[in-house]
């Protein structure tokens, strides 16, 4: 008996079919069937999904089907770039708080899945140029000798959209009411802002007062610090100015705080250096992977600082890759270019190639029975604890 089919026939909610993968431990729940129709450009589809189908995003990401660290990708076979022939498929990215504009770890996972699926209703154009809300990303997936499926032993690579730094060594005053214990008597910090498909505030762990960097750190203490820091940064006019995207206001927001340590990291033999990052995004969500879009942003930042050049390969770690000695992302700048900036000025940018490995973890069919009041839109224990009503 196909329970999912039976429920779908007798229930108003269509079953949603997913493939689950992980990249350095960071999940990607790939939605390939059952998501309601969306139309228009990819950014317009993103707007529709946010406004009309956000309960499905919550259903897939939050409890009881997901968890606070879940991440997802909704395949969109038809977009404006697909129609023009510039892209072969579109994708929307989702997490515990809403929708991302770009995601490197999910791109790596999607590359393998799109090569491995031979269902033309899922991937009618059967190639590897993906459109994201931030633009076009080209993906290269190694395959087995017969060409029928992806080769999990070799990394997937993608070429980023243009990436650029917007603020270098920006001094940020820290108001007394948000200061964390490790800051001690300091009243300011220094950080950078860079774009790699989304905007990141990039700050050294030691700059936040953690003298040991990201080695043997107190994760709860760093999390408590960033929980205070990120919304504060988002409120500052100088940070708001730094995250202005030249071509679309919908991309103009601070996506994440990336805490970095350039003295630490598992290193492979074929690169010139390594570092580690701890990425906080969405609603206090921690990326288990090295964070592909921020790897892009950090390469652009290093280039802007004059410490990274074309074809100089670097390895980026997360806490997970350091722990297991596996799962690093490697990256190199493959092109320098100038793009239109804010207020019609020129902006120095780079194209970055990022490589990493993703693996399958399972397949799921998700349903909702009409009588189920608890799981239709998902929930988090944090919000349940705030009060008796969770209708949002």
CSV table of C-alpha atoms in Angstrom, one decimal:
chain,number,residue,atom,x,y,z
A,1,UNK,CA,0.0,0.0,0.0
A,2,UNK,CA,1.4,3.4,-1.0
A,3,UNK,CA,0.4,5.4,2.1
A,4,UNK,CA,1.6,8.7,0.6
A,5,UNK,CA,-0.5,8.1,-2.5
A,6,UNK,CA,-3.5,7.1,-0.4
A,7,UNK,CA,-3.3,10.2,1.7
A,8,UNK,CA,-2.8,12.4,-1.3
A,9,UNK,CA,-6.0,11.1,-2.9
A,10,UNK,CA,-8.1,11.7,0.2
A,11,UNK,CA,-6.5,14.9,1.5
A,12,UNK,CA,-6.4,18.5,0.3
A,13,UNK,CA,-2.7,18.7,0.7
A,14,UNK,CA,-0.6,17.3,-2.1
A,15,UNK,CA,2.3,15.0,-1.1
A,16,UNK,CA,5.7,16.8,-1.4
A,17,UNK,CA,8.6,14.6,-2.6
A,18,UNK,CA,12.1,15.3,-1.5
A,19,UNK,CA,15.6,14.0,-1.7
A,20,UNK,CA,17.8,14.7,1.3
A,21,UNK,CA,21.6,15.3,1.0
A,22,UNK,CA,24.3,16.8,3.1
A,23,UNK,CA,27.4,18.8,2.3
A,24,UNK,CA,30.0,18.7,5.2
A,25,UNK,CA,27.1,17.8,7.5
A,26,UNK,CA,24.9,20.7,6.3
A,27,UNK,CA,21.5,19.3,5.1
A,28,UNK,CA,19.9,20.1,1.8
A,29,UNK,CA,16.3,18.9,1.4
A,30,UNK,CA,15.6,19.1,-2.3
A,31,UNK,CA,12.0,19.5,-3.2
A,32,UNK,CA,11.4,18.1,-6.6
A,33,UNK,CA,7.7,17.4,-6.7
A,34,UNK,CA,4.5,18.7,-5.1
A,35,UNK,CA,5.3,22.3,-4.4
A,36,UNK,CA,2.4,24.6,-5.6
A,37,UNK,CA,2.8,26.3,-9.0
A,38,UNK,CA,4.7,29.6,-9.2
A,39,UNK,CA,5.1,32.0,-12.1
A,40,UNK,CA,7.2,34.8,-13.5
A,41,UNK,CA,10.8,35.5,-13.0
A,42,UNK,CA,12.7,33.6,-10.3
A,43,UNK,CA,12.7,36.6,-8.0
A,44,UNK,CA,8.9,37.0,-8.6
A,45,UNK,CA,8.5,33.3,-7.8
A,46,UNK,CA,10.5,33.9,-4.6
A,47,UNK,CA,8.1,36.7,-3.7
A,48,UNK,CA,5.1,34.5,-4.4
A,49,UNK,CA,6.5,31.6,-2.4
A,50,UNK,CA,7.2,34.0,0.6
A,51,UNK,CA,3.7,35.6,0.4
A,52,UNK,CA,1.5,32.7,-0.4
A,53,UNK,CA,3.3,29.4,0.4
A,54,UNK,CA,5.4,30.2,3.5
A,55,UNK,CA,3.4,27.6,5.5
A,56,UNK,CA,4.9,24.9,3.2
A,57,UNK,CA,8.4,26.3,3.8
A,58,UNK,CA,7.8,26.0,7.5
A,59,UNK,CA,6.2,22.6,7.1
A,60,UNK,CA,9.4,21.3,5.4
A,61,UNK,CA,12.0,23.1,7.5
A,62,UNK,CA,10.6,23.1,11.1
A,63,UNK,CA,9.5,20.4,13.5
A,64,UNK,CA,8.2,17.7,13.3
A,65,UNK,CA,9.6,17.1,9.7
A,66,UNK,CA,12.7,19.2,10.1
A,67,UNK,CA,14.7,21.0,12.8
A,68,UNK,CA,16.3,24.3,13.6
A,69,UNK,CA,19.3,23.5,11.4
A,70,UNK,CA,17.4,22.2,8.3
A,71,UNK,CA,18.0,23.8,4.9
A,72,UNK,CA,16.1,23.3,1.6
A,73,UNK,CA,16.1,23.9,-2.1
A,74,UNK,CA,12.9,24.1,-4.3
A,75,UNK,CA,13.5,23.2,-7.9
A,76,UNK,CA,11.9,25.6,-10.4
A,77,UNK,CA,12.0,24.1,-13.9
A,78,UNK,CA,10.8,27.3,-15.6
A,79,UNK,CA,12.3,30.8,-15.0
A,80,UNK,CA,13.1,33.7,-17.3
A,81,UNK,CA,16.7,32.5,-17.6
A,82,UNK,CA,15.5,29.0,-18.5
A,83,UNK,CA,13.2,30.4,-21.1
A,84,UNK,CA,16.0,32.5,-22.7
A,85,UNK,CA,18.4,29.5,-22.7
A,86,UNK,CA,20.8,31.1,-20.3
A,87,UNK,CA,20.0,28.6,-17.5
A,88,UNK,CA,18.8,25.0,-17.5
A,89,UNK,CA,17.0,25.1,-14.2
A,90,UNK,CA,16.1,27.5,-11.4
A,91,UNK,CA,16.2,27.0,-7.6
A,92,UNK,CA,14.7,28.7,-4.5
A,93,UNK,CA,16.6,28.2,-1.2
A,94,UNK,CA,14.8,28.0,2.2
A,95,UNK,CA,15.8,27.8,5.8
A,96,UNK,CA,14.3,28.1,9.3
A,97,UNK,CA,13.5,31.9,8.9
A,98,UNK,CA,12.7,32.3,5.2
A,99,UNK,CA,14.4,32.4,1.8
A,100,UNK,CA,18.0,32.7,0.9
A,101,UNK,CA,19.3,34.3,-2.3
A,102,UNK,CA,22.3,32.0,-2.9
A,103,UNK,CA,23.6,28.9,-1.3
A,104,UNK,CA,26.9,27.2,-2.1
A,105,UNK,CA,26.5,24.0,-0.1
A,106,UNK,CA,23.1,23.4,-1.6
A,107,UNK,CA,24.4,24.1,-5.1
A,108,UNK,CA,27.0,21.4,-4.7
A,109,UNK,CA,24.3,18.9,-3.6
A,110,UNK,CA,21.9,20.0,-6.4
A,111,UNK,CA,24.6,19.4,-9.0
A,112,UNK,CA,24.8,15.8,-8.1
A,113,UNK,CA,21.1,15.3,-7.9
A,114,UNK,CA,20.4,16.9,-11.2
A,115,UNK,CA,23.0,14.7,-12.9
A,116,UNK,CA,21.6,11.6,-11.2
A,117,UNK,CA,17.9,12.1,-11.9
A,118,UNK,CA,16.8,10.9,-15.3
A,119,UNK,CA,13.2,12.1,-14.7
A,120,UNK,CA,12.5,14.8,-17.3
A,121,UNK,CA,9.6,16.1,-15.4
A,122,UNK,CA,12.1,17.1,-12.7
A,123,UNK,CA,14.9,18.4,-14.9
A,124,UNK,CA,13.6,18.8,-18.5
A,125,UNK,CA,16.7,20.5,-19.8
A,126,UNK,CA,19.2,18.1,-18.2
A,127,UNK,CA,22.2,20.4,-18.0
A,128,UNK,CA,24.1,22.1,-15.1
A,129,UNK,CA,23.6,25.9,-15.4
A,130,UNK,CA,21.4,26.9,-12.5
A,131,UNK,CA,19.6,30.2,-11.9
A,132,UNK,CA,19.3,31.5,-8.4
A,133,UNK,CA,17.7,34.7,-7.1
A,134,UNK,CA,21.2,36.2,-7.1
A,135,UNK,CA,21.9,35.3,-10.7
A,136,UNK,CA,23.4,32.5,-12.9
A,137,UNK,CA,25.7,29.9,-11.4
A,138,UNK,CA,27.5,27.3,-13.6
A,139,UNK,CA,28.1,23.9,-12.0
A,140,UNK,CA,30.5,21.1,-13.1
A,141,UNK,CA,29.7,17.6,-11.8
A,142,UNK,CA,32.2,14.7,-12.2
A,143,UNK,CA,30.5,11.5,-13.5
A,144,UNK,CA,31.3,7.8,-13.5
A,145,UNK,CA,32.9,6.2,-16.5
A,146,UNK,CA,29.6,5.3,-18.1
A,147,UNK,CA,28.3,8.9,-17.7
A,148,UNK,CA,25.1,7.7,-16.1
A,149,UNK,CA,25.5,9.1,-12.6
A,150,UNK,CA,27.6,11.5,-10.5
A,151,UNK,CA,30.9,10.4,-9.0
A,152,UNK,CA,30.8,10.9,-5.2
A,153,UNK,CA,34.6,10.5,-4.9
A,154,UNK,CA,35.3,13.7,-6.7
A,155,UNK,CA,34.2,17.3,-5.8
A,156,UNK,CA,31.5,19.3,-7.5
A,157,UNK,CA,32.6,22.7,-8.6
A,158,UNK,CA,30.6,25.9,-9.3
A,159,UNK,CA,31.4,29.3,-10.7
A,160,UNK,CA,30.0,32.1,-8.6
A,161,UNK,CA,28.1,35.2,-9.6
A,162,UNK,CA,30.2,38.4,-9.4
A,163,UNK,CA,31.4,38.8,-5.8
A,164,UNK,CA,32.7,42.0,-4.2
A,165,UNK,CA,33.7,43.6,-0.9
A,166,UNK,CA,31.8,46.7,0.1
A,167,UNK,CA,33.5,47.7,3.4
A,168,UNK,CA,37.0,46.8,4.6
A,169,UNK,CA,38.0,47.2,8.2
A,170,UNK,CA,34.9,49.1,9.2
A,171,UNK,CA,34.9,50.2,12.8
A,172,UNK,CA,31.6,49.5,14.5
A,173,UNK,CA,30.7,51.0,17.9
A,174,UNK,CA,29.1,48.5,20.2
A,175,UNK,CA,26.3,50.0,22.3
A,176,UNK,CA,26.5,49.2,26.1
A,177,UNK,CA,23.2,47.4,26.2
A,178,UNK,CA,24.3,44.7,23.7
A,179,UNK,CA,27.9,44.1,24.8
A,180,UNK,CA,28.8,40.5,25.6
A,181,UNK,CA,31.1,39.4,28.5
A,182,UNK,CA,34.1,38.4,26.3
A,183,UNK,CA,34.2,42.0,24.8
A,184,UNK,CA,35.2,43.2,28.3
A,185,UNK,CA,35.9,47.0,28.3
A,186,UNK,CA,36.1,47.5,24.5
A,187,UNK,CA,33.4,49.6,23.0
A,188,UNK,CA,33.9,48.8,19.3
A,189,UNK,CA,34.9,46.1,16.9
A,190,UNK,CA,36.3,46.0,13.4
A,191,UNK,CA,34.7,43.9,10.6
A,192,UNK,CA,34.4,43.6,6.8
A,193,UNK,CA,31.3,43.4,4.6
A,194,UNK,CA,31.4,41.3,1.4
A,195,UNK,CA,29.0,39.9,-1.1
A,196,UNK,CA,29.1,36.4,-2.5
A,197,UNK,CA,25.5,35.9,-3.6
A,198,UNK,CA,24.4,37.3,-0.2
A,199,UNK,CA,25.9,39.9,2.1
A,200,UNK,CA,28.1,38.8,5.0
A,201,UNK,CA,29.6,40.6,7.9
A,202,UNK,CA,33.0,38.9,8.4
A,203,UNK,CA,34.7,39.3,11.7
A,204,UNK,CA,37.7,37.6,13.4
A,205,UNK,CA,36.8,35.5,16.4
A,206,UNK,CA,39.6,37.3,18.4
A,207,UNK,CA,38.1,40.7,17.4
A,208,UNK,CA,34.9,39.6,19.3
A,209,UNK,CA,37.0,38.9,22.4
A,210,UNK,CA,37.5,35.1,22.0
A,211,UNK,CA,41.2,35.0,22.5
A,212,UNK,CA,41.6,31.4,21.5
A,213,UNK,CA,39.9,32.0,18.1
A,214,UNK,CA,37.8,29.1,16.9
A,215,UNK,CA,40.0,26.5,18.5
A,216,UNK,CA,38.3,24.7,21.5
A,217,UNK,CA,35.7,27.5,21.6
A,218,UNK,CA,32.6,27.8,23.8
A,219,UNK,CA,30.0,27.5,21.1
A,220,UNK,CA,27.2,28.7,23.4
A,221,UNK,CA,29.2,31.9,24.2
A,222,UNK,CA,29.9,32.6,20.5
A,223,UNK,CA,26.2,32.0,19.7
A,224,UNK,CA,25.1,34.3,22.5
A,225,UNK,CA,27.4,37.0,21.1
A,226,UNK,CA,26.2,36.7,17.5
A,227,UNK,CA,22.5,36.6,18.7
A,228,UNK,CA,23.1,40.1,20.1
A,229,UNK,CA,25.4,41.4,17.3
A,230,UNK,CA,23.6,40.5,14.1
A,231,UNK,CA,20.3,42.4,14.8
A,232,UNK,CA,22.3,45.3,16.1
A,233,UNK,CA,24.4,45.4,12.9
A,234,UNK,CA,21.3,45.3,10.8
A,235,UNK,CA,20.0,48.4,12.6
A,236,UNK,CA,23.1,50.5,11.9
A,237,UNK,CA,22.9,53.0,8.9
A,238,UNK,CA,26.5,52.3,8.0
A,239,UNK,CA,25.9,48.6,7.7
A,240,UNK,CA,22.6,49.2,5.8
A,241,UNK,CA,24.6,51.3,3.3
A,242,UNK,CA,27.2,48.5,3.0
A,243,UNK,CA,24.6,45.9,2.0
A,244,UNK,CA,23.1,47.9,-0.8
A,245,UNK,CA,23.0,45.6,-3.9
A,246,UNK,CA,23.5,47.6,-7.1
A,247,UNK,CA,20.8,45.9,-9.3
A,248,UNK,CA,17.9,44.8,-7.1
A,249,UNK,CA,16.8,46.1,-3.7
A,250,UNK,CA,15.5,42.6,-2.8
A,251,UNK,CA,19.1,41.4,-2.4
A,252,UNK,CA,20.0,44.4,-0.1
A,253,UNK,CA,20.1,42.8,3.3
A,254,UNK,CA,22.6,41.4,5.8
A,255,UNK,CA,22.2,37.6,5.5
A,256,UNK,CA,24.8,36.4,7.9
A,257,UNK,CA,27.6,37.0,10.4
A,258,UNK,CA,30.7,34.9,9.6
A,259,UNK,CA,33.1,34.5,12.5
A,260,UNK,CA,36.5,33.5,11.1
A,261,UNK,CA,39.9,32.3,12.3
A,262,UNK,CA,42.8,32.5,9.8
A,263,UNK,CA,45.2,30.6,12.0
A,264,UNK,CA,43.2,27.4,12.1
A,265,UNK,CA,42.1,24.8,9.6
A,266,UNK,CA,42.5,21.3,8.2
A,267,UNK,CA,44.6,21.6,5.0
A,268,UNK,CA,44.9,19.5,1.8
A,269,UNK,CA,48.1,19.2,-0.2
A,270,UNK,CA,47.1,21.1,-3.3
A,271,UNK,CA,46.4,24.5,-1.8
A,272,UNK,CA,48.4,27.5,-0.5
A,273,UNK,CA,46.5,28.2,2.7
A,274,UNK,CA,43.6,27.5,5.0
A,275,UNK,CA,41.2,29.1,7.5
A,276,UNK,CA,38.1,28.3,9.4
A,277,UNK,CA,34.7,30.0,9.7
A,278,UNK,CA,31.6,29.7,11.8
A,279,UNK,CA,28.6,31.0,9.9
A,280,UNK,CA,25.4,32.2,11.6
A,281,UNK,CA,22.4,33.0,9.4
A,282,UNK,CA,18.6,33.1,9.4
A,283,UNK,CA,17.2,32.7,12.9
A,284,UNK,CA,20.4,31.7,14.8
A,285,UNK,CA,21.0,28.9,12.4
A,286,UNK,CA,24.6,27.6,12.2
A,287,UNK,CA,26.0,26.3,8.9
A,288,UNK,CA,27.7,23.0,9.4
A,289,UNK,CA,29.6,23.4,6.1
A,290,UNK,CA,32.3,26.0,5.2
A,291,UNK,CA,29.4,28.1,3.5
A,292,UNK,CA,30.0,28.3,-0.2
A,293,UNK,CA,28.5,31.7,-0.8
A,294,UNK,CA,30.6,33.1,2.0
A,295,UNK,CA,33.7,31.3,0.7
A,296,UNK,CA,33.0,33.4,-2.5
A,297,UNK,CA,32.6,36.5,-0.4
A,298,UNK,CA,35.8,35.9,1.6
A,299,UNK,CA,37.8,35.3,-1.6
A,300,UNK,CA,36.5,38.6,-3.0
A,301,UNK,CA,37.4,40.3,0.3
A,302,UNK,CA,40.9,38.8,0.3
A,303,UNK,CA,41.3,40.0,-3.3
A,304,UNK,CA,40.2,43.5,-2.4
A,305,UNK,CA,42.7,43.5,0.5
A,306,UNK,CA,45.5,42.5,-1.9
A,307,UNK,CA,46.2,39.2,-0.2
A,308,UNK,CA,44.7,36.8,-2.7
A,309,UNK,CA,45.3,36.7,-6.4
A,310,UNK,CA,44.1,34.8,-9.5
A,311,UNK,CA,44.5,31.0,-9.4
A,312,UNK,CA,45.7,31.0,-5.8
A,313,UNK,CA,43.9,28.0,-4.3
A,314,UNK,CA,42.7,28.2,-0.6
A,315,UNK,CA,40.9,25.8,1.7
A,316,UNK,CA,38.0,26.9,3.8
A,317,UNK,CA,36.9,24.8,6.8
A,318,UNK,CA,34.0,24.6,9.2
A,319,UNK,CA,34.1,23.2,12.7
A,320,UNK,CA,32.7,20.0,11.2
A,321,UNK,CA,35.4,19.6,8.5
A,322,UNK,CA,38.1,20.3,11.1
A,323,UNK,CA,36.6,17.7,13.4
A,324,UNK,CA,36.4,14.9,10.8
A,325,UNK,CA,39.3,15.9,8.6
A,326,UNK,CA,37.0,15.9,5.6
A,327,UNK,CA,34.5,18.1,3.9
A,328,UNK,CA,36.6,21.2,3.1
A,329,UNK,CA,35.7,23.7,0.4
A,330,UNK,CA,38.5,24.7,-1.9
A,331,UNK,CA,38.3,27.9,-3.9
A,332,UNK,CA,40.2,30.1,-6.3
A,333,UNK,CA,39.6,33.3,-8.2
A,334,UNK,CA,39.2,32.7,-11.9
A,335,UNK,CA,38.4,36.1,-13.2
A,336,UNK,CA,38.5,39.8,-12.1
A,337,UNK,CA,36.0,42.2,-13.6
A,338,UNK,CA,34.2,45.5,-13.1
A,339,UNK,CA,30.5,45.7,-12.7
A,340,UNK,CA,28.0,48.5,-12.3
A,341,UNK,CA,27.9,49.6,-8.6
A,342,UNK,CA,25.6,51.7,-6.5
A,343,UNK,CA,25.0,55.2,-7.8
A,344,UNK,CA,26.3,54.3,-11.3
A,345,UNK,CA,29.9,53.9,-10.1
A,346,UNK,CA,32.2,51.0,-11.1
A,347,UNK,CA,32.7,48.1,-8.7
A,348,UNK,CA,35.7,45.7,-8.7
A,349,UNK,CA,34.4,42.1,-8.5
A,350,UNK,CA,35.6,38.6,-9.0
A,351,UNK,CA,34.3,35.2,-10.2
A,352,UNK,CA,35.2,32.4,-7.8
A,353,UNK,CA,35.3,28.7,-8.4
A,354,UNK,CA,34.3,26.7,-5.3
A,355,UNK,CA,34.6,23.0,-4.9
A,356,UNK,CA,33.1,20.6,-2.4
A,357,UNK,CA,31.4,17.2,-1.9
A,358,UNK,CA,27.8,16.3,-1.1
A,359,UNK,CA,26.3,12.9,-0.3
A,360,UNK,CA,22.8,11.4,-0.3
A,361,UNK,CA,21.1,10.7,3.1
A,362,UNK,CA,17.6,9.6,2.1
A,363,UNK,CA,14.3,10.3,0.3
A,364,UNK,CA,11.0,11.4,1.8
A,365,UNK,CA,7.4,12.0,0.9
A,366,UNK,CA,5.7,14.5,3.2
A,367,UNK,CA,2.0,14.8,3.7
A,368,UNK,CA,-0.5,16.6,6.0
A,369,UNK,CA,-3.8,15.2,7.2
A,370,UNK,CA,-6.7,17.6,7.4
A,371,UNK,CA,-7.2,16.9,11.1
A,372,UNK,CA,-3.5,17.7,11.9
A,373,UNK,CA,-3.4,21.2,13.5
A,374,UNK,CA,0.1,20.8,14.8
A,375,UNK,CA,2.3,20.0,11.8
A,376,UNK,CA,0.6,21.8,9.0
A,377,UNK,CA,2.9,24.9,9.2
A,378,UNK,CA,5.6,23.3,11.4
A,379,UNK,CA,6.8,24.8,14.7
A,380,UNK,CA,9.8,25.5,16.9
A,381,UNK,CA,10.0,24.8,20.6
A,382,UNK,CA,11.3,28.4,21.1
A,383,UNK,CA,8.1,29.9,19.7
A,384,UNK,CA,5.8,27.3,21.4
A,385,UNK,CA,7.4,28.4,24.7
A,386,UNK,CA,6.5,32.0,24.1
A,387,UNK,CA,2.7,31.5,24.3
A,388,UNK,CA,-0.4,29.5,23.4
A,389,UNK,CA,-0.9,30.7,19.9
A,390,UNK,CA,1.3,30.0,16.8
A,391,UNK,CA,-0.7,31.1,13.8
A,392,UNK,CA,2.0,33.0,12.1
